[in-house]
Coordinates of C-alpha atoms in Angstrom, one line a residue:
M1 CA 7.5 104.2 123.4
K2 CA 8.9 106.0 126.4
E3 CA 11.1 103.0 127.3
R4 CA 12.5 103.0 123.9
K5 CA 13.2 106.8 123.9
C6 CA 15.1 106.4 127.1
R7 CA 17.4 103.6 125.7
T8 CA 18.1 105.7 122.7
A9 CA 19.0 108.6 124.9
R10 CA 21.4 106.6 126.9
E11 CA 23.2 105.5 123.6
E12 CA 23.9 109.2 122.6
G13 CA 27.5 110.4 122.9
Q14 CA 29.2 107.1 122.4
S15 CA 30.6 108.1 118.9
I16 CA 32.4 111.1 120.4
V17 CA 34.2 108.7 123.0
I18 CA 35.1 106.1 120.4
L19 CA 36.4 108.8 118.1
A20 CA 38.5 110.5 120.9
M21 CA 40.0 107.1 121.6
A22 CA 40.7 106.6 117.9
M23 CA 42.4 110.1 117.7
V24 CA 44.6 109.2 120.5
G25 CA 45.7 105.8 118.6
L26 CA 46.1 107.7 115.4
L27 CA 48.3 110.3 117.2
V28 CA 50.4 107.7 118.9
F29 CA 50.8 105.9 115.5
A30 CA 51.8 109.2 113.7
G31 CA 54.1 110.0 116.4
L32 CA 55.9 106.5 116.2
A33 CA 56.0 107.0 112.4
V34 CA 57.7 110.5 112.8
D35 CA 60.2 109.4 115.4
A36 CA 61.1 106.3 113.3
G37 CA 61.6 108.6 110.3
V38 CA 63.7 110.9 112.6
V39 CA 65.8 107.8 113.6
Y40 CA 66.3 106.6 110.0
V41 CA 67.2 109.9 108.7
T42 CA 69.7 110.5 111.5
S43 CA 71.2 107.0 110.9
V44 CA 71.7 107.8 107.2
R45 CA 73.2 111.1 108.0
L46 CA 75.6 109.6 110.7
S47 CA 76.6 106.8 108.2
R48 CA 77.4 109.4 105.6
A49 CA 79.3 111.6 107.9
V50 CA 81.3 108.7 109.3
D51 CA 82.2 107.6 105.8
A52 CA 83.3 111.1 105.0
A53 CA 85.3 111.7 108.2
T54 CA 87.1 108.1 107.7
L55 CA 88.0 109.1 104.3
A56 CA 89.3 112.5 105.3
G57 CA 91.1 111.2 108.3
V58 CA 93.1 108.3 106.6
V59 CA 95.1 110.5 104.1
E60 CA 96.7 112.2 107.3
L61 CA 98.3 109.0 108.5
P62 CA 101.4 109.5 106.5
Y63 CA 102.1 112.6 108.3
E64 CA 101.6 111.4 111.8
S65 CA 104.5 111.7 114.4
S66 CA 104.8 108.1 114.9
L67 CA 103.6 104.8 113.4
S68 CA 101.2 104.5 116.2
S69 CA 99.7 108.0 116.3
T70 CA 96.3 109.1 114.9
S71 CA 96.2 112.6 116.3
N72 CA 96.1 114.4 112.7
A73 CA 93.5 111.8 111.4
D74 CA 91.6 112.3 114.4
Q75 CA 91.4 116.1 114.4
R76 CA 90.5 116.1 110.6
A77 CA 87.7 113.2 111.1
R78 CA 86.3 115.2 113.9
E79 CA 86.1 118.3 111.6
F80 CA 84.2 116.4 109.1
L81 CA 81.8 115.1 111.7
G82 CA 81.2 118.6 113.1
A83 CA 80.4 119.8 109.6
N84 CA 77.8 117.2 109.4
E85 CA 76.4 118.2 112.8
I86 CA 77.6 115.0 114.5
W87 CA 79.2 116.1 117.8
S88 CA 79.4 115.0 121.4
T89 CA 76.5 116.0 123.8
A90 CA 76.2 116.1 127.5
E91 CA 75.1 112.5 127.4
I92 CA 77.6 111.1 124.8
T93 CA 81.3 112.7 125.4
G94 CA 84.9 111.6 125.2
T95 CA 85.5 108.3 123.8
G96 CA 81.7 107.5 124.0
F97 CA 81.4 109.8 121.2
F98 CA 84.3 109.1 119.1
D99 CA 86.8 106.2 118.7
S100 CA 89.5 105.6 116.3
A101 CA 92.5 103.1 115.6
R102 CA 94.8 102.2 112.9
Q103 CA 94.3 98.8 111.3
S104 CA 97.1 96.6 109.9
G105 CA 96.9 97.1 106.1
V106 CA 98.9 95.5 103.4
L107 CA 102.3 97.1 103.3
G108 CA 102.5 100.5 101.8
T109 CA 98.8 101.2 102.7
Y110 CA 97.3 102.9 105.6
R111 CA 94.1 101.9 107.3
Y112 CA 92.1 104.0 109.5
A113 CA 88.8 103.0 111.4
I114 CA 86.4 105.3 113.4
T115 CA 83.4 104.5 115.3
A116 CA 81.0 107.6 116.3
T117 CA 78.1 107.7 118.4
H118 CA 75.2 110.3 117.9
Q119 CA 71.9 111.0 119.7
A120 CA 68.8 111.2 117.7
D121 CA 66.4 113.4 119.7
L122 CA 62.9 112.1 119.4
Y123 CA 59.5 114.5 119.4
F124 CA 56.6 112.2 120.6
L125 CA 57.9 109.4 122.7
P126 CA 59.2 111.9 125.4
L127 CA 55.5 111.9 126.3
V128 CA 56.1 108.4 127.8
N129 CA 59.7 109.5 129.1
F130 CA 61.7 108.1 126.1
D131 CA 63.7 111.1 125.0
H132 CA 66.3 110.0 122.5
V133 CA 68.0 107.1 120.5
R134 CA 71.7 106.5 120.7
L135 CA 73.0 105.5 117.2
S136 CA 76.5 104.2 116.3
D137 CA 78.3 103.7 113.0
S138 CA 81.8 102.6 111.9
A139 CA 83.9 102.7 108.8
V140 CA 87.4 101.6 107.7
A141 CA 89.2 103.4 104.9
E142 CA 92.5 102.7 103.2
Y143 CA 95.0 105.0 101.6
N144 CA 98.0 104.0 99.5
P145 CA 100.4 106.8 98.5
M146 CA 103.3 104.3 97.6
V147 CA 104.0 103.4 94.1
S148 CA 105.0 100.0 93.2
I149 CA 108.3 100.0 91.4
Y150 CA 109.1 97.2 89.1
A151 CA 111.9 95.2 90.6
S152 CA 112.6 93.2 87.2
Q153 CA 114.5 95.3 84.8
T154 CA 115.4 92.7 82.2
G155 CA 114.5 91.9 78.6
N156 CA 113.2 88.6 79.5
Y157 CA 111.6 88.0 82.9
G158 CA 114.1 85.9 85.0
I159 CA 117.3 86.8 83.3
E160 CA 120.1 89.3 84.3
Q161 CA 121.2 92.1 82.2
T162 CA 121.7 95.8 83.0
I163 CA 120.1 96.2 86.5
N164 CA 119.9 94.0 89.6
L165 CA 118.7 94.5 93.2
S166 CA 121.0 95.0 95.9
V167 CA 121.5 95.8 99.8
F168 CA 124.3 96.8 101.9
G169 CA 125.1 95.7 105.3
P170 CA 124.1 97.8 108.4
D171 CA 127.8 98.8 109.1
I172 CA 128.2 100.6 105.6
C173 CA 127.9 104.4 105.1
S174 CA 124.9 105.6 103.4
S175 CA 127.0 107.4 100.9
Y176 CA 127.7 104.0 99.2
G177 CA 124.2 104.3 97.7
D178 CA 121.9 102.5 100.1
P179 CA 120.0 105.0 102.3
Y180 CA 117.6 102.8 104.4
T181 CA 119.9 99.7 105.5
P182 CA 123.0 101.5 107.2
S183 CA 122.0 101.6 110.8
H184 CA 123.2 105.2 111.5
S185 CA 121.7 106.4 108.2
P186 CA 119.7 109.6 108.4
W187 CA 116.9 107.8 106.6
W188 CA 117.1 104.4 108.5
D189 CA 113.8 105.2 110.5
E190 CA 111.7 105.2 107.3
L191 CA 112.0 101.4 106.8
K192 CA 113.8 100.4 109.9
G193 CA 116.4 98.7 107.8
V194 CA 114.0 96.5 105.8
Y195 CA 113.1 96.7 102.1
H196 CA 109.5 95.6 101.3
F197 CA 108.7 93.8 98.0
R198 CA 105.3 92.6 96.8
L199 CA 104.5 89.7 94.4
D200 CA 101.4 90.6 92.5
I201 CA 99.7 87.4 91.2
P202 CA 96.7 88.2 88.8
A203 CA 93.4 86.6 88.9
N204 CA 94.1 84.4 85.8
Y205 CA 97.2 83.1 87.3
G206 CA 96.1 79.5 87.8
G207 CA 94.9 79.0 84.4
V208 CA 98.2 80.5 82.6
A209 CA 100.3 78.5 85.1
K210 CA 98.6 75.1 84.3
D211 CA 99.0 75.8 80.6
L212 CA 102.8 76.8 80.8
T213 CA 103.7 74.0 83.0
R214 CA 101.8 71.4 80.7
R215 CA 103.6 72.8 77.8
W216 CA 107.2 72.8 79.2
N217 CA 106.9 69.8 81.5
G218 CA 105.0 67.2 79.8
G219 CA 101.5 67.4 81.5
D220 CA 102.2 69.0 85.0
D221 CA 98.8 69.8 86.4
T222 CA 100.2 72.7 88.4
N223 CA 97.6 75.4 88.9
D224 CA 97.8 77.9 91.7
I225 CA 101.3 76.9 92.9
V226 CA 103.8 79.7 92.9
R227 CA 107.5 79.0 93.0
I228 CA 109.8 81.7 94.6
E229 CA 113.4 82.1 93.2
I230 CA 116.2 84.3 94.5
W231 CA 119.5 84.9 92.5
D232 CA 122.6 85.0 94.3
P233 CA 121.0 85.3 97.8
D234 CA 124.6 85.2 99.6
C235 CA 127.3 87.7 99.8
Y236 CA 130.0 85.4 98.9
N237 CA 132.3 86.1 95.9
N238 CA 134.0 83.3 93.9
P239 CA 137.6 83.9 92.7
L240 CA 137.7 84.1 89.0
P241 CA 138.4 80.5 87.7
G242 CA 141.2 81.5 85.5
N243 CA 141.7 84.5 83.2
Q244 CA 139.1 83.5 80.7
F245 CA 135.3 83.4 80.6
V246 CA 133.5 81.2 78.3
L247 CA 129.9 81.9 77.2
T248 CA 127.4 80.7 74.6
N249 CA 126.8 83.4 72.0
T250 CA 122.9 83.8 71.5
I251 CA 123.2 84.7 67.8
T252 CA 125.8 82.1 66.5
R253 CA 125.2 79.6 69.1
T254 CA 128.9 79.3 69.5
L255 CA 131.1 79.4 72.6
V256 CA 132.8 82.7 73.2
T257 CA 136.0 83.1 75.0
I258 CA 136.4 86.4 76.8
P259 CA 140.0 86.6 77.9
N260 CA 141.0 88.5 81.1
A261 CA 137.4 89.0 82.0
C262 CA 137.9 90.7 85.4
G263 CA 141.4 91.9 85.2
G264 CA 142.6 89.4 87.8
N265 CA 141.2 87.5 90.7
D266 CA 140.1 90.3 93.0
R267 CA 137.3 88.9 95.0
R268 CA 136.6 92.3 96.6
Q269 CA 135.1 93.6 93.4
P270 CA 132.1 92.6 91.1
C271 CA 132.8 91.2 87.6
T272 CA 130.4 91.4 84.9
P273 CA 132.4 91.4 81.6
E274 CA 130.9 92.6 78.4
T275 CA 130.3 89.9 75.9
G276 CA 129.8 91.8 72.6
D277 CA 126.4 89.8 72.4
V278 CA 123.6 92.1 71.6
Q279 CA 121.0 89.9 73.3
N280 CA 123.1 88.9 76.3
P281 CA 125.4 92.0 76.8
F282 CA 127.0 90.8 80.1
G283 CA 128.6 87.7 81.5
F284 CA 128.2 87.4 85.4
V285 CA 131.1 86.1 87.2
R286 CA 130.8 88.1 90.7
I287 CA 128.1 90.6 91.8
D288 CA 128.8 91.3 95.3
E289 CA 131.2 93.9 96.8
N290 CA 133.5 93.4 99.7
R291 CA 133.4 96.6 101.9
Q292 CA 134.2 97.9 105.2
G293 CA 133.3 101.0 107.4
D294 CA 131.8 102.7 110.4
P295 CA 128.3 103.7 109.8
A296 CA 128.8 106.4 112.5
N297 CA 131.6 108.0 110.3
D298 CA 130.7 108.5 106.9
S299 CA 134.3 109.1 105.8
S300 CA 135.7 105.7 107.2
C301 CA 134.0 103.4 104.6
S302 CA 136.2 101.8 102.0
T303 CA 137.4 98.7 100.2
P304 CA 139.4 96.6 102.3
T305 CA 143.1 95.9 101.4
N306 CA 142.3 92.3 101.2
Y307 CA 139.4 90.1 100.6
S308 CA 137.6 89.5 104.1
A309 CA 134.7 87.2 104.3
A310 CA 134.0 88.6 107.9
L311 CA 132.9 91.8 106.3
N312 CA 130.3 90.1 104.1
T313 CA 126.6 90.8 104.7
T314 CA 124.2 88.3 106.1
T315 CA 120.7 88.8 104.5
R316 CA 117.5 87.5 105.9
Y317 CA 114.5 87.0 103.4
T318 CA 111.1 86.6 104.8
L319 CA 108.1 85.5 102.6
Y320 CA 104.4 86.1 103.8
Y321 CA 101.1 87.1 103.1
Y322 CA 98.0 88.9 104.5
R323 CA 95.0 87.0 105.7
K324 CA 91.6 88.7 106.0
R325 CA 89.9 88.1 109.4
G326 CA 86.3 87.7 109.9
D327 CA 85.9 91.4 111.0
G328 CA 87.5 92.6 107.7
S329 CA 91.0 93.4 109.3
L330 CA 94.2 92.1 107.8
E331 CA 96.6 89.9 109.6
R332 CA 100.1 89.1 108.6
R333 CA 101.0 85.4 108.3
D334 CA 104.7 84.4 107.7
L335 CA 105.3 81.5 105.2
A336 CA 109.0 81.1 104.9
R337 CA 112.3 82.4 106.2
Y338 CA 115.7 82.1 104.7
T339 CA 119.1 83.5 106.0
K340 CA 122.2 83.6 104.0
G341 CA 125.6 85.0 104.6
G342 CA 129.0 85.4 102.9
A343 CA 131.4 82.9 104.4
E344 CA 133.2 80.2 102.5
S345 CA 130.4 77.8 103.5
D346 CA 127.7 80.0 101.6
S347 CA 129.3 79.3 98.4
D348 CA 126.8 76.8 97.3
T349 CA 124.4 79.6 96.0
D350 CA 126.9 81.9 94.6
M351 CA 125.6 83.1 91.0
L352 CA 122.8 80.5 91.2
W353 CA 119.1 80.9 90.9
V354 CA 117.7 79.0 94.0
S355 CA 114.4 78.3 95.7
P356 CA 115.3 78.0 99.5
G357 CA 114.0 75.0 101.1
G358 CA 113.2 73.1 97.9
S359 CA 115.2 71.8 95.0
R360 CA 117.5 73.8 92.5
P361 CA 115.6 75.0 89.4
D362 CA 117.6 72.5 87.2
D363 CA 117.3 69.4 89.6
P364 CA 114.5 66.8 88.8
L365 CA 111.7 66.2 91.2
P366 CA 112.4 63.0 93.1
D367 CA 109.5 60.6 93.6
G368 CA 107.7 61.4 96.6
W369 CA 109.6 64.8 97.0
V370 CA 108.6 67.0 100.1
G371 CA 111.5 69.2 100.2
S372 CA 115.2 68.8 100.5
S373 CA 117.9 71.1 102.0
Y374 CA 120.7 70.9 99.3
G375 CA 123.2 72.5 101.6
F376 CA 120.7 75.5 102.7
T377 CA 120.8 76.6 106.2
W378 CA 117.3 75.6 107.0
H379 CA 115.2 74.7 110.0
E380 CA 112.1 72.8 110.3
G381 CA 109.2 75.2 110.6
D382 CA 111.0 77.9 108.4
G383 CA 108.9 76.9 105.4
N384 CA 110.2 77.0 101.8
F385 CA 110.0 79.0 98.8
E386 CA 109.6 76.0 96.3
I387 CA 105.8 75.5 96.7
V388 CA 103.4 78.2 97.8
D389 CA 99.9 76.8 97.2
L390 CA 97.4 79.7 96.7
D391 CA 94.4 77.3 95.8
P392 CA 91.6 78.2 98.3
D393 CA 90.1 74.8 97.6
S394 CA 93.3 73.0 98.4
A395 CA 93.5 71.1 101.8
S396 CA 97.3 71.8 101.5
S397 CA 96.9 75.5 100.8
E398 CA 99.5 77.7 102.7
T399 CA 97.5 80.8 102.1
P400 CA 94.0 80.2 103.6
D401 CA 91.9 83.4 103.6
I402 CA 94.5 85.4 101.5
Y403 CA 93.2 88.8 100.9
V404 CA 91.9 89.1 97.3
D405 CA 91.7 92.5 95.7
P406 CA 88.1 93.2 95.1
A407 CA 88.7 95.4 92.1
D408 CA 90.6 92.9 90.0
G409 CA 90.6 89.4 91.9
G410 CA 94.5 89.4 92.3
R411 CA 96.3 88.2 95.1
T412 CA 99.6 89.3 96.8
L413 CA 102.7 87.7 98.5
F414 CA 105.3 89.7 100.2
L415 CA 108.9 89.6 100.9
D416 CA 110.9 91.5 103.4
V417 CA 114.8 91.7 102.6
Q418 CA 116.7 92.7 105.7
A419 CA 120.6 92.9 106.1
L420 CA 121.3 91.5 109.5
S421 CA 125.1 92.2 109.8
G422 CA 128.1 93.0 107.7
A423 CA 129.1 96.0 105.4
S424 CA 129.5 94.5 102.0
E425 CA 126.8 94.9 99.1
N426 CA 124.7 91.7 98.5
G427 CA 123.6 91.9 94.8
F428 CA 120.5 89.7 94.3
D429 CA 117.3 89.3 92.3
L430 CA 113.9 87.8 92.2
W431 CA 111.8 85.6 90.1
A432 CA 108.4 83.9 90.6
G433 CA 106.1 81.9 88.6
P434 CA 105.0 78.1 88.0
R435 CA 107.3 75.1 89.0
Y436 CA 109.4 74.8 85.9
R437 CA 112.0 72.1 85.7
T438 CA 113.8 73.0 82.6
A439 CA 115.5 76.3 83.2
P440 CA 119.2 76.2 84.5
G441 CA 120.2 77.3 87.9
D442 CA 123.4 79.0 86.8
V443 CA 122.7 82.6 86.0
N444 CA 124.6 82.7 82.6
A445 CA 123.3 79.3 81.5
R446 CA 119.9 80.5 82.3
N447 CA 120.3 83.8 80.4
V448 CA 121.4 81.9 77.2
D449 CA 118.5 79.2 77.6
I450 CA 115.8 81.8 78.1
I451 CA 117.0 83.7 75.1
L452 CA 117.3 80.9 72.7
Q453 CA 114.1 79.2 73.8
A454 CA 112.3 82.6 73.4
G455 CA 108.6 83.2 73.6
D456 CA 106.9 82.6 77.1
Y457 CA 109.6 80.1 78.0
H458 CA 110.3 80.4 81.9
S459 CA 107.3 83.0 82.0
G460 CA 106.1 83.9 85.4
A461 CA 102.6 83.5 84.2
G462 CA 101.8 87.2 85.1
A463 CA 103.4 87.1 88.6
T464 CA 105.4 90.4 89.0
W465 CA 107.7 91.6 91.6
S466 CA 107.9 95.1 92.8
G467 CA 109.3 97.3 95.5
I468 CA 106.7 99.0 97.8
G469 CA 107.4 102.6 97.2
H470 CA 111.3 102.0 97.6
L471 CA 113.7 100.1 95.5
P472 CA 117.6 99.7 95.8
M473 CA 119.2 99.2 92.6
N474 CA 122.8 98.2 91.3
N475 CA 123.9 99.3 87.7
N476 CA 125.9 97.1 85.5
T477 CA 126.2 99.2 82.4
E478 CA 129.1 101.3 81.4
D479 CA 129.2 104.2 78.8
A480 CA 125.8 103.5 77.7
V481 CA 122.3 104.9 78.0
A482 CA 120.2 103.0 80.8
E483 CA 116.5 103.0 80.5
I484 CA 114.6 101.9 83.3
T485 CA 110.8 101.0 83.6
L486 CA 109.6 102.4 86.9
T487 CA 105.9 101.8 87.1
Y488 CA 102.7 101.6 85.2
V489 CA 100.3 104.4 85.5
P490 CA 96.6 104.0 84.7
A491 CA 94.6 106.5 82.7
N492 CA 92.5 107.5 85.7
Y493 CA 95.6 108.8 87.4
E494 CA 95.6 111.8 85.1
G495 CA 96.0 115.1 86.9
R496 CA 97.3 113.6 90.1
T497 CA 100.4 114.6 91.6
M498 CA 103.5 112.1 91.5
V499 CA 106.8 112.6 93.4
I500 CA 109.9 110.8 92.1
E501 CA 112.9 110.8 94.5
S502 CA 116.4 109.3 93.5
F503 CA 119.2 108.8 95.9
D504 CA 123.1 108.8 95.1
N505 CA 123.0 109.0 91.3
D506 CA 126.7 109.9 91.5
Y507 CA 127.6 109.2 88.1
P508 CA 130.7 111.3 87.2
D509 CA 130.1 112.0 83.5
L510 CA 126.1 112.1 83.8
V511 CA 124.7 114.0 80.7
D512 CA 122.4 116.8 81.8
S513 CA 119.9 115.0 84.0
I514 CA 117.6 111.9 84.4
V515 CA 114.8 112.1 82.0
F516 CA 111.3 110.9 83.0
Y517 CA 108.7 110.0 80.2
F518 CA 105.8 107.9 79.4
D519 CA 106.1 105.3 76.8
T520 CA 102.6 106.0 75.4
M521 CA 103.7 109.6 74.7
P522 CA 106.4 111.4 72.5
Q523 CA 109.0 113.2 74.7
D524 CA 108.4 116.2 72.6
D525 CA 104.9 116.3 74.1
W526 CA 105.7 115.5 77.7
M527 CA 108.8 114.7 79.8
K528 CA 110.4 115.8 83.1
Q529 CA 114.1 116.2 84.1
M530 CA 115.8 115.7 87.4
T531 CA 119.2 117.0 88.1
P532 CA 121.0 114.3 90.2
A533 CA 121.9 115.5 93.7
G534 CA 125.2 113.4 93.8
N535 CA 126.9 111.2 96.1
G536 CA 125.0 110.3 99.4
D537 CA 122.0 112.7 98.9
W538 CA 118.6 112.9 97.3
S539 CA 117.3 114.5 94.2
K540 CA 113.6 115.2 93.9
V541 CA 111.0 116.0 91.1
S542 CA 107.3 116.5 91.5
F543 CA 104.9 116.8 88.6
T544 CA 101.4 116.3 87.6
I545 CA 100.4 113.3 85.5
P546 CA 99.4 114.8 82.1
S547 CA 95.7 115.5 81.7
A548 CA 93.1 117.5 79.6
P549 CA 92.8 119.9 78.1
T550 CA 96.6 120.1 77.2
H551 CA 97.0 116.3 76.8
T552 CA 95.1 113.1 76.5
F553 CA 96.6 110.4 78.8
Y554 CA 95.8 107.0 78.0
G555 CA 98.1 105.4 80.7
G556 CA 101.5 104.1 80.1
Y557 CA 104.7 102.9 81.7
L558 CA 106.8 105.8 83.5
M559 CA 110.4 105.3 82.1
A560 CA 113.5 106.8 83.2
E561 CA 116.4 107.3 81.1
Y562 CA 120.2 108.6 81.8
E563 CA 123.6 108.1 80.7
A564 CA 125.4 105.7 82.9
N565 CA 129.2 105.8 83.1
D566 CA 129.8 104.2 86.4
P567 CA 129.5 100.5 86.5
H568 CA 128.4 98.9 89.8
D569 CA 127.1 102.1 91.1
T570 CA 124.4 101.7 93.7
F571 CA 121.4 103.8 94.1
A572 CA 117.8 104.0 95.3
W573 CA 114.4 105.2 94.2
K574 CA 111.5 106.3 96.2
I575 CA 108.0 107.1 94.5
T576 CA 104.7 108.4 95.9
S577 CA 101.6 109.4 94.3
E578 CA 98.6 111.4 95.2
G579 CA 96.0 108.7 95.7
M580 CA 92.3 108.4 96.4
P581 CA 91.3 106.9 99.8
T582 CA 88.7 104.1 99.5
L583 CA 86.3 102.6 101.9
V584 CA 87.1 98.9 102.6
E585 CA 84.3 98.5 105.2

């Protein structure tokens, strides 16, 4: 009994030791849980702060002092980080705390990326000499204030009527109506002499294109193939062939002779005689203007005494797309390049719709066709506009990893138009769609052909050209009301601010002003007016897109209407809108 009692006494107190050790373990685990929670909460707060800072900073990029600067954006981003208690510490300073960069975005958009590093202070782990955890988070935001302005102003897409596109050469004065191409223009720096166009291709393009090409071309299985066409890409002007112009009347389907269509053979001037045909009001004989001048002296520009091909403008057309890299950034990839001048040797494209590097629209496809020059100045490696394969599953696709809009599945091609030399005006236009073989290349024959065929003949299958925030236009109407479709504004833009600027609307007999309205609203309910600034200057109007409670806005096309009394007058648009920045990464 005595031995058992001693043994029992020796075992007394062990539970206290075990309990003490268990408490230490529980405290360690509790401490780890608390510190893990601190790290998690801090990382979430950091992520949200970085997202907010990136969105706040990207909207400052349009106002930076240079295309490479981020100073305004950085200041705004740092303010948002500080408001969320994300700031530099003694351990994390300078670029170690905050880093930013511009990224290449689709033209007309601004992309801004930031990375912020923050210190999460711990509570229990300092007991083992582990004071803090360093956390980093990154985000990329995109902002697009530029409004896409419709480039096509025709009753049927792919024919010419009241408006066409145009650029002057760098040696002309900006007072001739082109604010961005003249090399000494006060506004040259904004676009560096290059107009940017975008070709929006909807998600369902492939199916529509296949259906249309089967219908019109006897079973062609074209799917995601896009054909790019340029009307009259040169700056060459043919002399008028005689004093009469013959055109098919689209109503009576008879030949109509228009005597003395251009009042002589003056190759310096455009010639678009009125036909009297309601559906096809103009005949197109010449569209370019032969001009001369010194851009440094705005009063020196004029029409030369005699036609001079040396004054004609040489224009470069560059087709490209944006490829999405693995890190989410965008990389420009050129697809094709085409340069056309105005010498006598450039007459092979005058007044024709052409697809550079490929065949003309009305030429048959030869067996085993791989592309032909047809007199174009073309070099191996320049690509072609005839076949752009967008099919991601095709081994021959020219657009691998093309950026796809996550909102609607659309894809986009881009075209830069740059006048390289000369002073004259190069009138041109753009079309894109499936590979039709039936549409004539001659502008007048095509106009009549499309009107007579009607329906969706020569449809672009939803592919639409627009200018990115800027658009140069040439007016063909005289003593008539011109109506221009500028852009489509969706319903969710209600209440936002839009700014429209117009350059060189110098019609001598303009009635009152330019009127802006939406096609979905009566003008009595909503409209805005702009008083033209006149020759060589800008006019501007700013307004709020209709919204509740005074209006119900369902979305609609923004229209411009004015009385045009000066044919072949050149002018330009610039449209921006208060947009919403979005996170892309």
